[in-house]
Short mmCIF file of C-alpha atoms in Angstrom, two decimals:
data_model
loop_
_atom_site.label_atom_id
_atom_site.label_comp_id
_atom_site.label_asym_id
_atom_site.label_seq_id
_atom_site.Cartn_x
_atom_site.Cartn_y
_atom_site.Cartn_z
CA UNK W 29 -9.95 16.83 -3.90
CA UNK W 30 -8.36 15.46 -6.81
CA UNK W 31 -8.89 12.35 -8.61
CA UNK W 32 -5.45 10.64 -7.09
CA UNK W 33 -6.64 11.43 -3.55
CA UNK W 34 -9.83 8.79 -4.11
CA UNK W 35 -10.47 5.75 -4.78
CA UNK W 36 -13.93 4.29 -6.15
CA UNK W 37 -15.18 1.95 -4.07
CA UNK W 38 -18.94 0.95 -5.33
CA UNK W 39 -21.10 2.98 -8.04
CA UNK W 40 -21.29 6.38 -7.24
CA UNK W 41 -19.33 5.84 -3.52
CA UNK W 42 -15.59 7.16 -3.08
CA UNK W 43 -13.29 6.74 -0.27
CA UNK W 44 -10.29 8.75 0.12
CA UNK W 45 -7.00 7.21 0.43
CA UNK W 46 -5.20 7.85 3.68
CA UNK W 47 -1.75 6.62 5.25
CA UNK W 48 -0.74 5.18 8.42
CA UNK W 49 2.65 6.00 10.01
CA UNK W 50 4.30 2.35 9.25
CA UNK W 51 3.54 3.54 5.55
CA UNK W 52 5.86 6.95 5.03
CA UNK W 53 9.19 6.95 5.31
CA UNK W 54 11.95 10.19 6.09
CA UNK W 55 14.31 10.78 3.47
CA UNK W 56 18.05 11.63 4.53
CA UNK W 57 19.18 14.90 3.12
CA UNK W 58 22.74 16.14 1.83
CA UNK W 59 23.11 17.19 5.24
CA UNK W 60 23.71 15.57 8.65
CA UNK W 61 24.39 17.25 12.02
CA UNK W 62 25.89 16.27 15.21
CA UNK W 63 23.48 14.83 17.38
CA UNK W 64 24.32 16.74 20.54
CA UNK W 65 23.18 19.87 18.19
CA UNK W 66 19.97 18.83 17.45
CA UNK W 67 17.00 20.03 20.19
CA UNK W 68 14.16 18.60 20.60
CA UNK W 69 12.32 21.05 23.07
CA UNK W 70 8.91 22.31 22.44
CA UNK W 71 6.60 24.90 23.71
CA UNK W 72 3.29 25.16 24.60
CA UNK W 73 2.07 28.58 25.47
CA UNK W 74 4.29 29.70 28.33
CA UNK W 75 4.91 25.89 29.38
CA UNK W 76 8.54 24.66 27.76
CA UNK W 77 9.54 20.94 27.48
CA UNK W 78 12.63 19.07 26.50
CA UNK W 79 10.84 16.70 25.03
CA UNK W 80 7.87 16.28 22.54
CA UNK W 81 6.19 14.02 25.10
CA UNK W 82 2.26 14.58 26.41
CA UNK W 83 1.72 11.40 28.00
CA UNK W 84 -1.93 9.58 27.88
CA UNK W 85 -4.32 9.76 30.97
CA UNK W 86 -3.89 5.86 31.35
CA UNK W 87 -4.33 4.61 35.07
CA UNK W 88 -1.82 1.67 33.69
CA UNK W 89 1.23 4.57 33.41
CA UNK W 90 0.24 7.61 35.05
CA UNK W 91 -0.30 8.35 38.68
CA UNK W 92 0.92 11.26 40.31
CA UNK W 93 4.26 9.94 41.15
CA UNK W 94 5.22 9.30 37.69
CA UNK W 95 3.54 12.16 36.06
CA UNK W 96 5.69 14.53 38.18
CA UNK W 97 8.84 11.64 36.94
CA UNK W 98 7.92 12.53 33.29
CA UNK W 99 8.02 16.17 33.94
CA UNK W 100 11.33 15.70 35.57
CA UNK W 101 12.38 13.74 32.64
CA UNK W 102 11.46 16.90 29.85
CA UNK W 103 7.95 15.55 29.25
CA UNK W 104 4.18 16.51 30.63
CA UNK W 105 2.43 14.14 32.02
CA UNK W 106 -1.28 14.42 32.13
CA UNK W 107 -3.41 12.36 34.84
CA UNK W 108 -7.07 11.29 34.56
CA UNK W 109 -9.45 12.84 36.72
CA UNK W 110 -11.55 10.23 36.15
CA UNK W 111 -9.56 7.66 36.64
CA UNK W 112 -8.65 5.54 39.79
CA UNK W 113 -6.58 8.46 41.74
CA UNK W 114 -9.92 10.47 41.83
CA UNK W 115 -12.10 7.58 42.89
CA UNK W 116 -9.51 5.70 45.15
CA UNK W 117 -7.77 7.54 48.43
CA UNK W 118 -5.49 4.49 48.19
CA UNK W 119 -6.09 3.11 44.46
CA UNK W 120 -2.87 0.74 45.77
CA UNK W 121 -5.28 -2.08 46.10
CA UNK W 122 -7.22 -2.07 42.97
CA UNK W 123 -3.89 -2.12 41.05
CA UNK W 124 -2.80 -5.26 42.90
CA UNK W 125 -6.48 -6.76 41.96
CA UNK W 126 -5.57 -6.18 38.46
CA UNK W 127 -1.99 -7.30 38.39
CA UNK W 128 -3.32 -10.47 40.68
CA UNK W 129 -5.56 -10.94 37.70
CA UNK W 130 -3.41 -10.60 35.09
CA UNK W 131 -1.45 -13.33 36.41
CA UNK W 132 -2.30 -15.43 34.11
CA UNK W 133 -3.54 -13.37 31.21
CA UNK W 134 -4.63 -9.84 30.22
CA UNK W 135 -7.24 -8.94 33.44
CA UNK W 136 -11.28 -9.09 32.33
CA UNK W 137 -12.90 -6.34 31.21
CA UNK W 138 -15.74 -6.56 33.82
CA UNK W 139 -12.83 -6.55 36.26
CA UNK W 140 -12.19 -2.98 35.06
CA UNK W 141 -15.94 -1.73 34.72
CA UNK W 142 -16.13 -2.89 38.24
CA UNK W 143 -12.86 -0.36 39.66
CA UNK W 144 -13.85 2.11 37.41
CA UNK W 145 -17.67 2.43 39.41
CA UNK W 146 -16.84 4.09 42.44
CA UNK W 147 -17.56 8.02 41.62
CA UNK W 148 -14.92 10.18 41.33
CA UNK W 149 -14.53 12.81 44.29
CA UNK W 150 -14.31 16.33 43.25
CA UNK W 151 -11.78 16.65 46.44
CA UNK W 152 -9.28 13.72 45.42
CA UNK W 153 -8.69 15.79 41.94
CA UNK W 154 -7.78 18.94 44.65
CA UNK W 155 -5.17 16.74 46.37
CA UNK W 156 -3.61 15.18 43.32
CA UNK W 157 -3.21 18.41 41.68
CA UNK W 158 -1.13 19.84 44.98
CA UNK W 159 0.68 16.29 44.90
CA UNK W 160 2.05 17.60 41.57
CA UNK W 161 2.01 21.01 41.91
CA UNK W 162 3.99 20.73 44.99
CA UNK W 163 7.00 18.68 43.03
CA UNK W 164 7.84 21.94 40.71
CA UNK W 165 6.45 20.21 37.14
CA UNK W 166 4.08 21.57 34.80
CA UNK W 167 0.45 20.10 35.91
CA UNK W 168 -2.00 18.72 33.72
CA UNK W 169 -5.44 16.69 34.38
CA UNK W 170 -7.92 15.24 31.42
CA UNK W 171 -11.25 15.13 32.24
CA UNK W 172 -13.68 13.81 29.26
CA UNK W 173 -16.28 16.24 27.25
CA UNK W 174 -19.14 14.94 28.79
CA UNK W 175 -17.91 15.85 32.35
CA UNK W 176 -15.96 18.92 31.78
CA UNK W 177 -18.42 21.00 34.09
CA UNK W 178 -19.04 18.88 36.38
CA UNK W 179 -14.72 18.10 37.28
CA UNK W 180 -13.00 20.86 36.00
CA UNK W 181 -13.59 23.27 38.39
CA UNK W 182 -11.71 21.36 41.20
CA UNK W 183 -8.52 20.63 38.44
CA UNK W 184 -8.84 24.74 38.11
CA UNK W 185 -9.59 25.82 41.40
CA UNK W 186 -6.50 23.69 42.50
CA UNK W 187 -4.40 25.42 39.69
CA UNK W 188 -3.61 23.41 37.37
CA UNK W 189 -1.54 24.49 34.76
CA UNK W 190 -2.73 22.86 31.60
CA UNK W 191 -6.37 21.31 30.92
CA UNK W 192 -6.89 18.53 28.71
CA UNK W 193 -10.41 18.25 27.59
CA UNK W 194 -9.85 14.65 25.59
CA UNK W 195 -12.46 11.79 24.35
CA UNK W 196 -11.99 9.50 21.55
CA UNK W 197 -14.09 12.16 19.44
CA UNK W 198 -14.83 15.73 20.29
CA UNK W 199 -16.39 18.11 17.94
CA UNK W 200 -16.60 22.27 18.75
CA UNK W 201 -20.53 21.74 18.61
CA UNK W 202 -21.67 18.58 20.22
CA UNK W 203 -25.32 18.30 19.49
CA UNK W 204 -27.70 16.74 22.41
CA UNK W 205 -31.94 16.49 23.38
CA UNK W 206 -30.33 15.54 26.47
CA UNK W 207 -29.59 18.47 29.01
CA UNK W 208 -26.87 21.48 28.09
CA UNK W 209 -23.97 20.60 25.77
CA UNK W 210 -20.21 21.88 26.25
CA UNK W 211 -19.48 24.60 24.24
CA UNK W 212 -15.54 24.64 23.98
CA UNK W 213 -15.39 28.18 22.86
CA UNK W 214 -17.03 29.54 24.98
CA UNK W 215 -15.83 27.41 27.93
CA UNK W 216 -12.37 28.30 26.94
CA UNK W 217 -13.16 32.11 26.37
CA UNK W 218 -13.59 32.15 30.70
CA UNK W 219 -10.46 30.02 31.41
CA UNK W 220 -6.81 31.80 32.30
CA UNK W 221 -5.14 28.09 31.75
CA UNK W 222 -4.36 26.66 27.96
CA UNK W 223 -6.49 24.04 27.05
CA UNK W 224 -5.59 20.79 24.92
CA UNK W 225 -8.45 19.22 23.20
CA UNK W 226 -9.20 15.81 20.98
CA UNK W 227 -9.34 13.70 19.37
CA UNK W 228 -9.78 15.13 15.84
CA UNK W 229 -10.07 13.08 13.02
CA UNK W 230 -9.30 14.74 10.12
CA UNK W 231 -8.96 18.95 8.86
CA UNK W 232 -12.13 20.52 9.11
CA UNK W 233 -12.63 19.34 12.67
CA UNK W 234 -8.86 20.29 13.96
CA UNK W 235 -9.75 23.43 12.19
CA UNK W 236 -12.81 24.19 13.96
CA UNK W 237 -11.06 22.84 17.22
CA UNK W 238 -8.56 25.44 16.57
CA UNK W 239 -11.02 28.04 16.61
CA UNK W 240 -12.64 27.41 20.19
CA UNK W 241 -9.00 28.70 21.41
CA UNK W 242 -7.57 25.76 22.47
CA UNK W 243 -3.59 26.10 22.88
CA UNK W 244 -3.19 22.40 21.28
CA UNK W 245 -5.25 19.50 19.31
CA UNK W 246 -5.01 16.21 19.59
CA UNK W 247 -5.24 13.95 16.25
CA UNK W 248 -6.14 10.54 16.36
CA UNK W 249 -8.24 8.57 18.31
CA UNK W 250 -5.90 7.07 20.19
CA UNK W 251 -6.31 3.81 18.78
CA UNK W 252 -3.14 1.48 19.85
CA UNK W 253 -2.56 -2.82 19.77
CA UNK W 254 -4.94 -3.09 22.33
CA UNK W 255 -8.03 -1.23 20.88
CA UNK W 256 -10.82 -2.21 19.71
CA UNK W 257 -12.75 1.18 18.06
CA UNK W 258 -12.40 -0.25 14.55
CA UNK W 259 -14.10 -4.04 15.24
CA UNK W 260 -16.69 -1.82 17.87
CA UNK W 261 -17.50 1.36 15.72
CA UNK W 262 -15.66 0.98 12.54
CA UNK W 263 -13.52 3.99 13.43
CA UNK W 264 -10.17 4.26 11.96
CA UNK W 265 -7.93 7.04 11.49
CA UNK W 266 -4.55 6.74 9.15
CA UNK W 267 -2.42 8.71 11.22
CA UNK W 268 -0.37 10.23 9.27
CA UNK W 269 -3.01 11.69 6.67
CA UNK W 270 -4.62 12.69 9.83
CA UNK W 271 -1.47 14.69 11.40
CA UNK W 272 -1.03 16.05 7.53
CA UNK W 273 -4.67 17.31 7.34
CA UNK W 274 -4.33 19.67 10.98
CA UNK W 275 -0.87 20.76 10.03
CA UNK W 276 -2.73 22.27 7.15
CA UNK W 277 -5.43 23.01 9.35
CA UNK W 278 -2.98 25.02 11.92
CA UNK W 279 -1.07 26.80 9.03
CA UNK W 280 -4.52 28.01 7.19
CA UNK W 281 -5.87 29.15 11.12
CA UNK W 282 -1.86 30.86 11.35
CA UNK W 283 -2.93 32.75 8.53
CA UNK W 284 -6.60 33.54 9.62
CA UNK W 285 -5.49 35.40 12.61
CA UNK W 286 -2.27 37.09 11.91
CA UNK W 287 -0.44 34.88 13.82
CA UNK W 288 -1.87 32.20 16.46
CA UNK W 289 -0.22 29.02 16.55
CA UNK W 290 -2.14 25.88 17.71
CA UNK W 291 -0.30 22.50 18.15
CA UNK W 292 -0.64 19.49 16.91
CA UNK W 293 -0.42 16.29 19.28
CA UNK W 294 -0.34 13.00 17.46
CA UNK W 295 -2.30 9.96 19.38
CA UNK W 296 -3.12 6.64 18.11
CA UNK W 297 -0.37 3.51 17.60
CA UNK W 298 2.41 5.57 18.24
CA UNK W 299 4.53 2.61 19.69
CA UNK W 300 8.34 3.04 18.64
CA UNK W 301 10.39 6.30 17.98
CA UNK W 302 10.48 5.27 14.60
CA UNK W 303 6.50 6.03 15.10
CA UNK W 304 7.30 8.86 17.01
CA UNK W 305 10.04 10.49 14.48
CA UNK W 306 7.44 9.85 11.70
CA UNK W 307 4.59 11.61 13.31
CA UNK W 308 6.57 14.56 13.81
CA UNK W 309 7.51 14.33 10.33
CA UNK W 310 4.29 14.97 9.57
CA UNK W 311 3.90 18.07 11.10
CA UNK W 312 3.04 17.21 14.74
CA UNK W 313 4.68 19.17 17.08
CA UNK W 314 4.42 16.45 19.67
CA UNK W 315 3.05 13.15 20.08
CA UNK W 316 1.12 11.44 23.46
CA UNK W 317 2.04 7.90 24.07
CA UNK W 318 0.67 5.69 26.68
CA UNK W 319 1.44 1.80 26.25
CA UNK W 320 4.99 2.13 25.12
CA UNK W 321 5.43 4.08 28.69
CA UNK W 322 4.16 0.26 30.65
CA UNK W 323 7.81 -1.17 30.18
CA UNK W 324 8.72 1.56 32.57
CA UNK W 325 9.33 0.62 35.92
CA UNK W 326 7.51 3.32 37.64
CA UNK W 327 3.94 2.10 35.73
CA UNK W 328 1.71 2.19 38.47
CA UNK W 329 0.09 -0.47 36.61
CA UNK W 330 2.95 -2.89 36.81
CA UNK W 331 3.22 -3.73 32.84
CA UNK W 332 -0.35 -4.05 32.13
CA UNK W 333 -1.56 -1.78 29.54
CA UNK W 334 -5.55 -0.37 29.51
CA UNK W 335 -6.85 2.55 27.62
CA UNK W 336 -9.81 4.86 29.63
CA UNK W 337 -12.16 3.44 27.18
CA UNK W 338 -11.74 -0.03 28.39
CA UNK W 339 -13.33 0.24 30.94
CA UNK W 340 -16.35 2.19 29.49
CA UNK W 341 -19.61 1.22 31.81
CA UNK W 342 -21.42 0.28 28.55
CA UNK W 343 -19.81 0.25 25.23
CA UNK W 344 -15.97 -0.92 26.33
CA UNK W 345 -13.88 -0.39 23.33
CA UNK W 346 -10.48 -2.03 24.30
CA UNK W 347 -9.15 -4.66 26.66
CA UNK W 348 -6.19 -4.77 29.15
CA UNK W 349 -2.99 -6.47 28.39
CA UNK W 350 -1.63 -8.99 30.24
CA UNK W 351 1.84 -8.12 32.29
CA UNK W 352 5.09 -7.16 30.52
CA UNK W 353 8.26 -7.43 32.33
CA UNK W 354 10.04 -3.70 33.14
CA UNK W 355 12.70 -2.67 30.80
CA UNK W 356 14.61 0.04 33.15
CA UNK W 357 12.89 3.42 34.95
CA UNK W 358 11.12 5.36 33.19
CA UNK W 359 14.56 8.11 32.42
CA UNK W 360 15.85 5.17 30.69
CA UNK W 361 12.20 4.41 28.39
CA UNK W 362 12.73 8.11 27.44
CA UNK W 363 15.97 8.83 27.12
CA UNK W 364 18.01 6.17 27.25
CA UNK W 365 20.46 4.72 27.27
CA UNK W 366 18.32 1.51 25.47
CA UNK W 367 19.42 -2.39 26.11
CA UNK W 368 17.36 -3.68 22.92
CA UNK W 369 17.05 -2.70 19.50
CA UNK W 370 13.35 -2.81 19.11
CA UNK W 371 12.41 1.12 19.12
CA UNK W 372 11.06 0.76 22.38
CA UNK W 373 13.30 2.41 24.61
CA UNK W 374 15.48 5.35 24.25
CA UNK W 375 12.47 7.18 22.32
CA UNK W 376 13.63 10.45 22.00
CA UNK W 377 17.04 10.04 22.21
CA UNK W 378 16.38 8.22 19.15
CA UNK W 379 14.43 11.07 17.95
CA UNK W 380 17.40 13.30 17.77
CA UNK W 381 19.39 10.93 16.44
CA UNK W 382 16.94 10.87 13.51
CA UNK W 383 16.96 14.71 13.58
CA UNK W 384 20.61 14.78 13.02
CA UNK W 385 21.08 12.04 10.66
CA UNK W 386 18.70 14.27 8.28
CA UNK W 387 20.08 17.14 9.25
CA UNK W 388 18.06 19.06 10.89
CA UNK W 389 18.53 20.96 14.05
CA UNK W 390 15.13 21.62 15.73
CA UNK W 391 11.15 20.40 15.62
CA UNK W 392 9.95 22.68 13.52
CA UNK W 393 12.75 22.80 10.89
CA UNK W 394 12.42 18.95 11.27
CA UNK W 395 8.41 19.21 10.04
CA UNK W 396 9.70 20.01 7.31
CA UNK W 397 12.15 16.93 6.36
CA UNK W 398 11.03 14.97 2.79
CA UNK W 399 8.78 12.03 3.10
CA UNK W 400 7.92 8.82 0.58
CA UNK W 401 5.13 6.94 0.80
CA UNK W 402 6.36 2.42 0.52
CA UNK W 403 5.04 -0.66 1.48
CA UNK W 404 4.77 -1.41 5.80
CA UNK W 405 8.20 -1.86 7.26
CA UNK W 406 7.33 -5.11 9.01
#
């Protein structure tokens, strides 16, 4: 690491520098392109998508009715099965408790520990599966680290097409006193599916992430306006150092094997497709939003916004938003065509927009657009 790429912070202490995505720019090039040239489709193993879209496993925007209306929209939308469709048959009334709540505010976090203590039901994860399944879209459940033996034989067993094995943290080796620990590579060795796994932090864990097998890494911690991991743990993650360190990561692991590509999915404060065209700029090769999907009418959670960590049973690490207003369905968040000017509909649309006003005609060519670093755009 050079001398540029630190900073001294105390005697003997360094810090490296990173970057957030508000802090790069993309530079035009001599050439532009006609935007209905430019694709933005992306593939994941034998899974194809229109758009670079993995949604997060927030209750607030994804229940199985609108993670099959994402996949119908280009995107794949991943459901919790830990979350309130797994606990609930009906989870209609809990999400009225929480809207009734959020009347007059963001809803209490004890209000979500409390929905989020009925145990989840090995057989609910079955049905939604088939729910989805059953609509023609590419399927895909999370289930956290710590439970990944316990839940995801029922996502599997109902055949699911993608597994997301996702915390705010996950190492390859998780060291515990505590019982057996997960080993990803070996768990993934047994599995016919592609796995997804994250968050990774920075290039020595996406590399090692890479190496379990997985099919794609998550970077970032998923940090958005609502958490609170930095004031909690201290965690932070500059996003767009972080997406620059596993591109590096996935090219050196390219060139380890002969040939295996692993993708990068960008999570954390990805709120605007000016956020979105910059992670990809980065070298993501697609990015997983989750509050900017709440103006969409379809959010089961009616405009509130609430991470899984939220609701954590002991260390809570984020709070619930209070109510938004809808903007339009969810085609419209996504594609457009968008009624305001704030980057917060229309995201991809606006993506290839961006694409073609710097030229280029695809994702990966687009990875490799020019970048300068300048002060926060707001």
């Amino acid at each position: 690491m050079s001398a540029r790429d630190t900073a001294e912070i105390g005697l003997n202490r360094f810090a490296r520098r990173g970057y957030d995505l508000d802090e790069v720019s993309i530079v035009p090039s001599r050439r532009t392109r006609d935007v209905d040239d430019v694709s933005t489709a992306w593939q994941i193993d034998a899974f194809r998508f229109d758009i670079p879209l993995v949604t997060s496993p927030s209750d607030a925007v994804i229940s199985p009715e609108t993670a099959i209306a994402v996949g119908q929209a280009g995107g794949l939308g991943v459901l919790n099965a830990e979350g309130l469709w797994t606990r609930y048959d009906d989870p209609a009334p809990v999400y009225r408790r929480l809207r009734d709540a959020g009347a007059g505010g963001a809803p209490p976090v004890a209000l979500l520990q409390e929905v989020y203590g009925r145990p989840v039901q090995p057989d609910l994860i079955t049905a939604r599966i088939k729910e989805m399944r059953d609509s023609g879209v590419t399927t895909a459940v999370r289930v956290s680290p710590q439970h990944t033996l316990q839940f995801a034989p029922a996502a599997l067993s109902a055949g699911v097409d993608l597994l997301v094995i996702q915390g705010t943290i996950v190492s390859a080796e998780h060291v515990t006193t505590q019982g057996d620990a997960l080993n990803l590579k070996e768990f993934i060795a047994d599995l016919d599916v592609p796995v997804i796994v994250g968050g990774a932090a920075n290039y020595q864990t996406a590399l090692h992430l890479m190496r379990t097998g997985a099919a794609g890494v998550i970077v970032g911690v998923g940090a958005d306006s609502f958490s609170t991991a930095d004031a909690v743990m201290g965690i932070r993650v500059p996003l767009a150092s972080a997406i620059a360190d596993a591109a590096a990561a996935r090219r050196d692991y390219l060139d380890e094997t002969g040939g295996r590509y692993v993708h990068v999915i960008a999570n954390g404060r990805i709120e605007t497709s000016g956020a979105i065209a910059r992670a990809l700029a980065c070298g993501a090769d697609a990015v997983q939003l989750g509050e900017p999907l709440r103006v969409a009418a379809e959010a089961p959670g009616g405009g509130i916004w609430w991470d899984s960590v939220a609701a954590h049973p002991r260390l809570p690490r984020g709070g619930a938003s209070a109510p938004v207003e809808p903007v339009g369905p969810l085609e419209q968040v996504l594609l457009g065509p968008a009624a305001t000017a704030d980057g917060r509909s229309n995201l991809f649309g606006a993506l290839a927009r961006t694409m073609a006003k710097t030229g280029y005609r695809d994702l990966k060519e687009f990875q490799r657009v020019d970048l300068v670093i300048g002060g926060r755009a707001d």
